[in-house]
Amino acid sequence: MQLSEAFQWIEALSLVRMIVPVPGLYPAISALHILGIALLVGCIATVDLRLLGVFSAKLDEALPGLVRVALVGFAVAATTGLLLVSVRIANYASNPAFLTKMAILLIAGTNALVLRLGAGSADVRHGLGTSHGRLAAGLSLALWTSAVFSGRWIAFI
């Protein structure tokens, strides 16, 4: 199966074909996508700022919970994003801003994994006070911010 045939198959799925004609469904999915992004970026930015030493140690106990909420936000954003993209997947696949966003998300996810592996623990608090933690946090802030900007730019290309 060629890529164009795969795109046509995805766009022809009954769930995907229902998204646009059902009144309010596409905007609702879009709103959920934005809420997922807000949970993800809001929580991760807070964690990153703590790793950078901007916030005090009073926040340390909340860090694992913030990471869990960020993961929920990512799951919501990824699921709704797939639904939104599937409506016109061929258009998105040729959109430079979309492709940039996908590359940034891959790098941001890799950065998060490297932070966890480098700290030797799934608990982000092990990165506190380390140069590795600060570097990962700074990179994380830059990547997630860039992903948001590229996501917004998709509509304008």
mmCIF file with all atom_site columns, C-alpha atoms in Angstrom:
data_model
loop_
_atom_site.group_PDB
_atom_site.id
_atom_site.type_symbol
_atom_site.label_atom_id
_atom_site.label_alt_id
_atom_site.label_comp_id
_atom_site.label_asym_id
_atom_site.label_entity_id
_atom_site.label_seq_id
_atom_site.pdbx_PDB_ins_code
_atom_site.Cartn_x
_atom_site.Cartn_y
_atom_site.Cartn_z
_atom_site.occupancy
_atom_site.B_iso_or_equiv
_atom_site.pdbx_formal_charge
_atom_site.auth_seq_id
_atom_site.auth_comp_id
_atom_site.auth_asym_id
_atom_site.auth_atom_id
_atom_site.pdbx_PDB_model_num
ATOM 1   C CA . MET A 1 1   ? 0.000   0.000  0.000  1.00 0.00 ? 1   MET A CA 1
ATOM 2   C CA . GLN A 1 2   ? 1.378   3.362  -0.995 1.00 0.00 ? 2   GLN A CA 1
ATOM 3   C CA . LEU A 1 3   ? 1.293   6.358  1.310  1.00 0.00 ? 3   LEU A CA 1
ATOM 4   C CA . SER A 1 4   ? -1.458  8.133  -0.642 1.00 0.00 ? 4   SER A CA 1
ATOM 5   C CA . GLU A 1 5   ? -3.610  4.987  -0.453 1.00 0.00 ? 5   GLU A CA 1
ATOM 6   C CA . ALA A 1 6   ? -2.993  4.781  3.288  1.00 0.00 ? 6   ALA A CA 1
ATOM 7   C CA . PHE A 1 7   ? -4.073  8.406  3.683  1.00 0.00 ? 7   PHE A CA 1
ATOM 8   C CA . GLN A 1 8   ? -7.245  7.748  1.681  1.00 0.00 ? 8   GLN A CA 1
ATOM 9   C CA . TRP A 1 9   ? -7.978  4.689  3.821  1.00 0.00 ? 9   TRP A CA 1
ATOM 10  C CA . ILE A 1 10  ? -7.567  6.695  7.047  1.00 0.00 ? 10  ILE A CA 1
ATOM 11  C CA . GLU A 1 11  ? -9.753  9.534  5.778  1.00 0.00 ? 11  GLU A CA 1
ATOM 12  C CA . ALA A 1 12  ? -12.427 6.982  4.765  1.00 0.00 ? 12  ALA A CA 1
ATOM 13  C CA . LEU A 1 13  ? -12.715 5.394  8.223  1.00 0.00 ? 13  LEU A CA 1
ATOM 14  C CA . SER A 1 14  ? -16.261 5.764  9.561  1.00 0.00 ? 14  SER A CA 1
ATOM 15  C CA . LEU A 1 15  ? -15.094 7.445  12.783 1.00 0.00 ? 15  LEU A CA 1
ATOM 16  C CA . VAL A 1 16  ? -13.077 9.986  10.803 1.00 0.00 ? 16  VAL A CA 1
ATOM 17  C CA . ARG A 1 17  ? -15.886 10.618 8.306  1.00 0.00 ? 17  ARG A CA 1
ATOM 18  C CA . MET A 1 18  ? -18.209 11.397 11.223 1.00 0.00 ? 18  MET A CA 1
ATOM 19  C CA . ILE A 1 19  ? -16.002 14.124 12.740 1.00 0.00 ? 19  ILE A CA 1
ATOM 20  C CA . VAL A 1 20  ? -16.737 16.960 10.298 1.00 0.00 ? 20  VAL A CA 1
ATOM 21  C CA . PRO A 1 21  ? -20.482 16.566 9.572  1.00 0.00 ? 21  PRO A CA 1
ATOM 22  C CA . VAL A 1 22  ? -21.594 16.064 13.195 1.00 0.00 ? 22  VAL A CA 1
ATOM 23  C CA . PRO A 1 23  ? -22.343 19.556 14.499 1.00 0.00 ? 23  PRO A CA 1
ATOM 24  C CA . GLY A 1 24  ? -19.915 20.668 17.167 1.00 0.00 ? 24  GLY A CA 1
ATOM 25  C CA . LEU A 1 25  ? -17.782 17.515 17.139 1.00 0.00 ? 25  LEU A CA 1
ATOM 26  C CA . TYR A 1 26  ? -14.718 18.940 15.366 1.00 0.00 ? 26  TYR A CA 1
ATOM 27  C CA . PRO A 1 27  ? -14.643 22.071 17.573 1.00 0.00 ? 27  PRO A CA 1
ATOM 28  C CA . ALA A 1 28  ? -15.106 19.909 20.691 1.00 0.00 ? 28  ALA A CA 1
ATOM 29  C CA . ILE A 1 29  ? -12.184 17.680 19.704 1.00 0.00 ? 29  ILE A CA 1
ATOM 30  C CA . SER A 1 30  ? -10.122 20.794 18.971 1.00 0.00 ? 30  SER A CA 1
ATOM 31  C CA . ALA A 1 31  ? -10.975 22.259 22.384 1.00 0.00 ? 31  ALA A CA 1
ATOM 32  C CA . LEU A 1 32  ? -10.004 18.994 24.102 1.00 0.00 ? 32  LEU A CA 1
ATOM 33  C CA . HIS A 1 33  ? -6.732  19.074 22.156 1.00 0.00 ? 33  HIS A CA 1
ATOM 34  C CA . ILE A 1 34  ? -6.004  22.551 23.513 1.00 0.00 ? 34  ILE A CA 1
ATOM 35  C CA . LEU A 1 35  ? -6.906  21.475 27.063 1.00 0.00 ? 35  LEU A CA 1
ATOM 36  C CA . GLY A 1 36  ? -4.557  18.480 26.747 1.00 0.00 ? 36  GLY A CA 1
ATOM 37  C CA . ILE A 1 37  ? -1.765  20.760 25.569 1.00 0.00 ? 37  ILE A CA 1
ATOM 38  C CA . ALA A 1 38  ? -2.461  23.139 28.465 1.00 0.00 ? 38  ALA A CA 1
ATOM 39  C CA . LEU A 1 39  ? -2.219  20.305 31.006 1.00 0.00 ? 39  LEU A CA 1
ATOM 40  C CA . LEU A 1 40  ? 0.938   18.958 29.410 1.00 0.00 ? 40  LEU A CA 1
ATOM 41  C CA . VAL A 1 41  ? 2.822   22.209 28.913 1.00 0.00 ? 41  VAL A CA 1
ATOM 42  C CA . GLY A 1 42  ? 1.609   23.825 32.138 1.00 0.00 ? 42  GLY A CA 1
ATOM 43  C CA . CYS A 1 43  ? 2.718   20.915 34.291 1.00 0.00 ? 43  CYS A CA 1
ATOM 44  C CA . ILE A 1 44  ? 5.971   20.268 32.434 1.00 0.00 ? 44  ILE A CA 1
ATOM 45  C CA . ALA A 1 45  ? 6.900   23.970 32.523 1.00 0.00 ? 45  ALA A CA 1
ATOM 46  C CA . THR A 1 46  ? 6.385   23.955 36.291 1.00 0.00 ? 46  THR A CA 1
ATOM 47  C CA . VAL A 1 47  ? 8.588   20.863 36.669 1.00 0.00 ? 47  VAL A CA 1
ATOM 48  C CA . ASP A 1 48  ? 11.231  22.337 34.350 1.00 0.00 ? 48  ASP A CA 1
ATOM 49  C CA . LEU A 1 49  ? 11.291  25.633 36.223 1.00 0.00 ? 49  LEU A CA 1
ATOM 50  C CA . ARG A 1 50  ? 11.810  23.731 39.482 1.00 0.00 ? 50  ARG A CA 1
ATOM 51  C CA . LEU A 1 51  ? 14.662  21.749 37.917 1.00 0.00 ? 51  LEU A CA 1
ATOM 52  C CA . LEU A 1 52  ? 16.179  25.058 36.834 1.00 0.00 ? 52  LEU A CA 1
ATOM 53  C CA . GLY A 1 53  ? 15.930  26.337 40.395 1.00 0.00 ? 53  GLY A CA 1
ATOM 54  C CA . VAL A 1 54  ? 13.370  29.057 39.655 1.00 0.00 ? 54  VAL A CA 1
ATOM 55  C CA . PHE A 1 55  ? 10.850  27.569 42.114 1.00 0.00 ? 55  PHE A CA 1
ATOM 56  C CA . SER A 1 56  ? 11.679  26.623 45.699 1.00 0.00 ? 56  SER A CA 1
ATOM 57  C CA . ALA A 1 57  ? 11.971  23.166 47.230 1.00 0.00 ? 57  ALA A CA 1
ATOM 58  C CA . LYS A 1 58  ? 8.436   23.566 48.583 1.00 0.00 ? 58  LYS A CA 1
ATOM 59  C CA . LEU A 1 59  ? 7.286   22.251 45.200 1.00 0.00 ? 59  LEU A CA 1
ATOM 60  C CA . ASP A 1 60  ? 9.375   19.049 45.331 1.00 0.00 ? 60  ASP A CA 1
ATOM 61  C CA . GLU A 1 61  ? 6.668   16.756 46.736 1.00 0.00 ? 61  GLU A CA 1
ATOM 62  C CA . ALA A 1 62  ? 4.280   17.816 43.956 1.00 0.00 ? 62  ALA A CA 1
ATOM 63  C CA . LEU A 1 63  ? 6.708   17.062 41.099 1.00 0.00 ? 63  LEU A CA 1
ATOM 64  C CA . PRO A 1 64  ? 5.786   13.375 40.567 1.00 0.00 ? 64  PRO A CA 1
ATOM 65  C CA . GLY A 1 65  ? 2.085   14.321 40.517 1.00 0.00 ? 65  GLY A CA 1
ATOM 66  C CA . LEU A 1 66  ? 2.746   17.092 38.015 1.00 0.00 ? 66  LEU A CA 1
ATOM 67  C CA . VAL A 1 67  ? 4.553   14.620 35.755 1.00 0.00 ? 67  VAL A CA 1
ATOM 68  C CA . ARG A 1 68  ? 1.565   12.236 35.954 1.00 0.00 ? 68  ARG A CA 1
ATOM 69  C CA . VAL A 1 69  ? -0.865  15.040 35.045 1.00 0.00 ? 69  VAL A CA 1
ATOM 70  C CA . ALA A 1 70  ? 1.443   16.041 32.171 1.00 0.00 ? 70  ALA A CA 1
ATOM 71  C CA . LEU A 1 71  ? 1.283   12.462 30.875 1.00 0.00 ? 71  LEU A CA 1
ATOM 72  C CA . VAL A 1 72  ? -2.522  12.576 31.008 1.00 0.00 ? 72  VAL A CA 1
ATOM 73  C CA . GLY A 1 73  ? -2.382  15.876 29.124 1.00 0.00 ? 73  GLY A CA 1
ATOM 74  C CA . PHE A 1 74  ? -0.102  14.292 26.538 1.00 0.00 ? 74  PHE A CA 1
ATOM 75  C CA . ALA A 1 75  ? -2.482  11.339 26.121 1.00 0.00 ? 75  ALA A CA 1
ATOM 76  C CA . VAL A 1 76  ? -5.442  13.693 25.598 1.00 0.00 ? 76  VAL A CA 1
ATOM 77  C CA . ALA A 1 77  ? -3.498  15.919 23.188 1.00 0.00 ? 77  ALA A CA 1
ATOM 78  C CA . ALA A 1 78  ? -2.130  12.961 21.211 1.00 0.00 ? 78  ALA A CA 1
ATOM 79  C CA . THR A 1 79  ? -5.493  11.201 20.927 1.00 0.00 ? 79  THR A CA 1
ATOM 80  C CA . THR A 1 80  ? -7.388  14.315 19.890 1.00 0.00 ? 80  THR A CA 1
ATOM 81  C CA . GLY A 1 81  ? -4.533  15.383 17.627 1.00 0.00 ? 81  GLY A CA 1
ATOM 82  C CA . LEU A 1 82  ? -4.718  12.077 15.765 1.00 0.00 ? 82  LEU A CA 1
ATOM 83  C CA . LEU A 1 83  ? -8.455  12.559 15.301 1.00 0.00 ? 83  LEU A CA 1
ATOM 84  C CA . LEU A 1 84  ? -8.009  16.116 14.023 1.00 0.00 ? 84  LEU A CA 1
ATOM 85  C CA . VAL A 1 85  ? -5.209  15.176 11.628 1.00 0.00 ? 85  VAL A CA 1
ATOM 86  C CA . SER A 1 86  ? -7.042  12.138 10.292 1.00 0.00 ? 86  SER A CA 1
ATOM 87  C CA . VAL A 1 87  ? -9.740  14.335 8.727  1.00 0.00 ? 87  VAL A CA 1
ATOM 88  C CA . ARG A 1 88  ? -7.230  15.742 6.195  1.00 0.00 ? 88  ARG A CA 1
ATOM 89  C CA . ILE A 1 89  ? -4.141  13.636 6.758  1.00 0.00 ? 89  ILE A CA 1
ATOM 90  C CA . ALA A 1 90  ? -2.725  14.135 3.253  1.00 0.00 ? 90  ALA A CA 1
ATOM 91  C CA . ASN A 1 91  ? -2.775  17.927 3.746  1.00 0.00 ? 91  ASN A CA 1
ATOM 92  C CA . TYR A 1 92  ? -1.083  17.676 7.129  1.00 0.00 ? 92  TYR A CA 1
ATOM 93  C CA . ALA A 1 93  ? 1.559   15.279 5.812  1.00 0.00 ? 93  ALA A CA 1
ATOM 94  C CA . SER A 1 94  ? 2.727   17.939 3.361  1.00 0.00 ? 94  SER A CA 1
ATOM 95  C CA . ASN A 1 95  ? 2.524   20.881 5.780  1.00 0.00 ? 95  ASN A CA 1
ATOM 96  C CA . PRO A 1 96  ? 6.025   21.985 6.889  1.00 0.00 ? 96  PRO A CA 1
ATOM 97  C CA . ALA A 1 97  ? 4.748   23.388 10.199 1.00 0.00 ? 97  ALA A CA 1
ATOM 98  C CA . PHE A 1 98  ? 3.025   20.093 11.020 1.00 0.00 ? 98  PHE A CA 1
ATOM 99  C CA . LEU A 1 99  ? 6.118   18.090 10.129 1.00 0.00 ? 99  LEU A CA 1
ATOM 100 C CA . THR A 1 100 ? 8.222   20.450 12.244 1.00 0.00 ? 100 THR A CA 1
ATOM 101 C CA . LYS A 1 101 ? 5.829   20.019 15.175 1.00 0.00 ? 101 LYS A CA 1
ATOM 102 C CA . MET A 1 102 ? 6.034   16.221 14.879 1.00 0.00 ? 102 MET A CA 1
ATOM 103 C CA . ALA A 1 103 ? 9.859   16.350 14.826 1.00 0.00 ? 103 ALA A CA 1
ATOM 104 C CA . ILE A 1 104 ? 9.890   18.655 17.862 1.00 0.00 ? 104 ILE A CA 1
ATOM 105 C CA . LEU A 1 105 ? 7.507   16.327 19.747 1.00 0.00 ? 105 LEU A CA 1
ATOM 106 C CA . LEU A 1 106 ? 9.800   13.380 19.003 1.00 0.00 ? 106 LEU A CA 1
ATOM 107 C CA . ILE A 1 107 ? 12.825  15.299 20.304 1.00 0.00 ? 107 ILE A CA 1
ATOM 108 C CA . ALA A 1 108 ? 10.894  16.519 23.384 1.00 0.00 ? 108 ALA A CA 1
ATOM 109 C CA . GLY A 1 109 ? 9.821   12.969 24.211 1.00 0.00 ? 109 GLY A CA 1
ATOM 110 C CA . THR A 1 110 ? 13.377  11.732 23.762 1.00 0.00 ? 110 THR A CA 1
ATOM 111 C CA . ASN A 1 111 ? 14.612  14.520 26.038 1.00 0.00 ? 111 ASN A CA 1
ATOM 112 C CA . ALA A 1 112 ? 12.137  13.435 28.746 1.00 0.00 ? 112 ALA A CA 1
ATOM 113 C CA . LEU A 1 113 ? 13.310  9.823  28.463 1.00 0.00 ? 113 LEU A CA 1
ATOM 114 C CA . VAL A 1 114 ? 16.953  10.865 28.631 1.00 0.00 ? 114 VAL A CA 1
ATOM 115 C CA . LEU A 1 115 ? 16.215  12.916 31.759 1.00 0.00 ? 115 LEU A CA 1
ATOM 116 C CA . ARG A 1 116 ? 14.641  9.894  33.444 1.00 0.00 ? 116 ARG A CA 1
ATOM 117 C CA . LEU A 1 117 ? 17.361  7.495  32.334 1.00 0.00 ? 117 LEU A CA 1
ATOM 118 C CA . GLY A 1 118 ? 20.142  9.953  33.178 1.00 0.00 ? 118 GLY A CA 1
ATOM 119 C CA . ALA A 1 119 ? 18.739  10.456 36.664 1.00 0.00 ? 119 ALA A CA 1
ATOM 120 C CA . GLY A 1 120 ? 18.667  6.676  37.125 1.00 0.00 ? 120 GLY A CA 1
ATOM 121 C CA . SER A 1 121 ? 15.072  6.902  38.280 1.00 0.00 ? 121 SER A CA 1
ATOM 122 C CA . ALA A 1 122 ? 11.565  7.544  37.018 1.00 0.00 ? 122 ALA A CA 1
ATOM 123 C CA . ASP A 1 123 ? 11.268  10.206 39.738 1.00 0.00 ? 123 ASP A CA 1
ATOM 124 C CA . VAL A 1 124 ? 12.104  13.594 38.245 1.00 0.00 ? 124 VAL A CA 1
ATOM 125 C CA . ARG A 1 125 ? 13.279  14.802 41.671 1.00 0.00 ? 125 ARG A CA 1
ATOM 126 C CA . HIS A 1 126 ? 16.518  12.884 41.112 1.00 0.00 ? 126 HIS A CA 1
ATOM 127 C CA . GLY A 1 127 ? 17.412  15.507 38.495 1.00 0.00 ? 127 GLY A CA 1
ATOM 128 C CA . LEU A 1 128 ? 17.205  18.357 41.007 1.00 0.00 ? 128 LEU A CA 1
ATOM 129 C CA . GLY A 1 129 ? 20.476  20.224 41.463 1.00 0.00 ? 129 GLY A CA 1
ATOM 130 C CA . THR A 1 130 ? 22.243  18.371 38.651 1.00 0.00 ? 130 THR A CA 1
ATOM 131 C CA . SER A 1 131 ? 23.647  19.869 35.493 1.00 0.00 ? 131 SER A CA 1
ATOM 132 C CA . HIS A 1 132 ? 21.923  17.053 33.581 1.00 0.00 ? 132 HIS A CA 1
ATOM 133 C CA . GLY A 1 133 ? 18.569  18.026 35.115 1.00 0.00 ? 133 GLY A CA 1
ATOM 134 C CA . ARG A 1 134 ? 19.060  21.720 34.355 1.00 0.00 ? 134 ARG A CA 1
ATOM 135 C CA . LEU A 1 135 ? 20.110  21.033 30.760 1.00 0.00 ? 135 LEU A CA 1
ATOM 136 C CA . ALA A 1 136 ? 17.128  18.719 30.176 1.00 0.00 ? 136 ALA A CA 1
ATOM 137 C CA . ALA A 1 137 ? 14.758  21.257 31.757 1.00 0.00 ? 137 ALA A CA 1
ATOM 138 C CA . GLY A 1 138 ? 16.026  24.143 29.638 1.00 0.00 ? 138 GLY A CA 1
ATOM 139 C CA . LEU A 1 139 ? 15.797  22.036 26.503 1.00 0.00 ? 139 LEU A CA 1
ATOM 140 C CA . SER A 1 140 ? 12.330  20.855 27.520 1.00 0.00 ? 140 SER A CA 1
ATOM 141 C CA . LEU A 1 141 ? 11.034  24.404 27.937 1.00 0.00 ? 141 LEU A CA 1
ATOM 142 C CA . ALA A 1 142 ? 12.408  25.386 24.534 1.00 0.00 ? 142 ALA A CA 1
ATOM 143 C CA . LEU A 1 143 ? 11.030  22.272 22.811 1.00 0.00 ? 143 LEU A CA 1
ATOM 144 C CA . TRP A 1 144 ? 7.494   22.374 24.247 1.00 0.00 ? 144 TRP A CA 1
ATOM 145 C CA . THR A 1 145 ? 7.246   26.095 23.536 1.00 0.00 ? 145 THR A CA 1
ATOM 146 C CA . SER A 1 146 ? 8.431   25.478 19.977 1.00 0.00 ? 146 SER A CA 1
ATOM 147 C CA . ALA A 1 147 ? 5.888   22.675 19.563 1.00 0.00 ? 147 ALA A CA 1
ATOM 148 C CA . VAL A 1 148 ? 3.072   25.020 20.592 1.00 0.00 ? 148 VAL A CA 1
ATOM 149 C CA . PHE A 1 149 ? 4.250   27.700 18.162 1.00 0.00 ? 149 PHE A CA 1
ATOM 150 C CA . SER A 1 150 ? 4.625   25.239 15.280 1.00 0.00 ? 150 SER A CA 1
ATOM 151 C CA . GLY A 1 151 ? 1.201   23.802 16.062 1.00 0.00 ? 151 GLY A CA 1
ATOM 152 C CA . ARG A 1 152 ? -0.374  27.221 15.796 1.00 0.00 ? 152 ARG A CA 1
ATOM 153 C CA . TRP A 1 153 ? 1.543   27.912 12.597 1.00 0.00 ? 153 TRP A CA 1
ATOM 154 C CA . ILE A 1 154 ? -0.013  24.853 10.878 1.00 0.00 ? 154 ILE A CA 1
ATOM 155 C CA . ALA A 1 155 ? -3.164  26.785 10.002 1.00 0.00 ? 155 ALA A CA 1
ATOM 156 C CA . PHE A 1 156 ? -1.232  29.574 8.334  1.00 0.00 ? 156 PHE A CA 1
ATOM 157 C CA . ILE A 1 157 ? 0.853   27.554 5.852  1.00 0.00 ? 157 ILE A CA 1
#
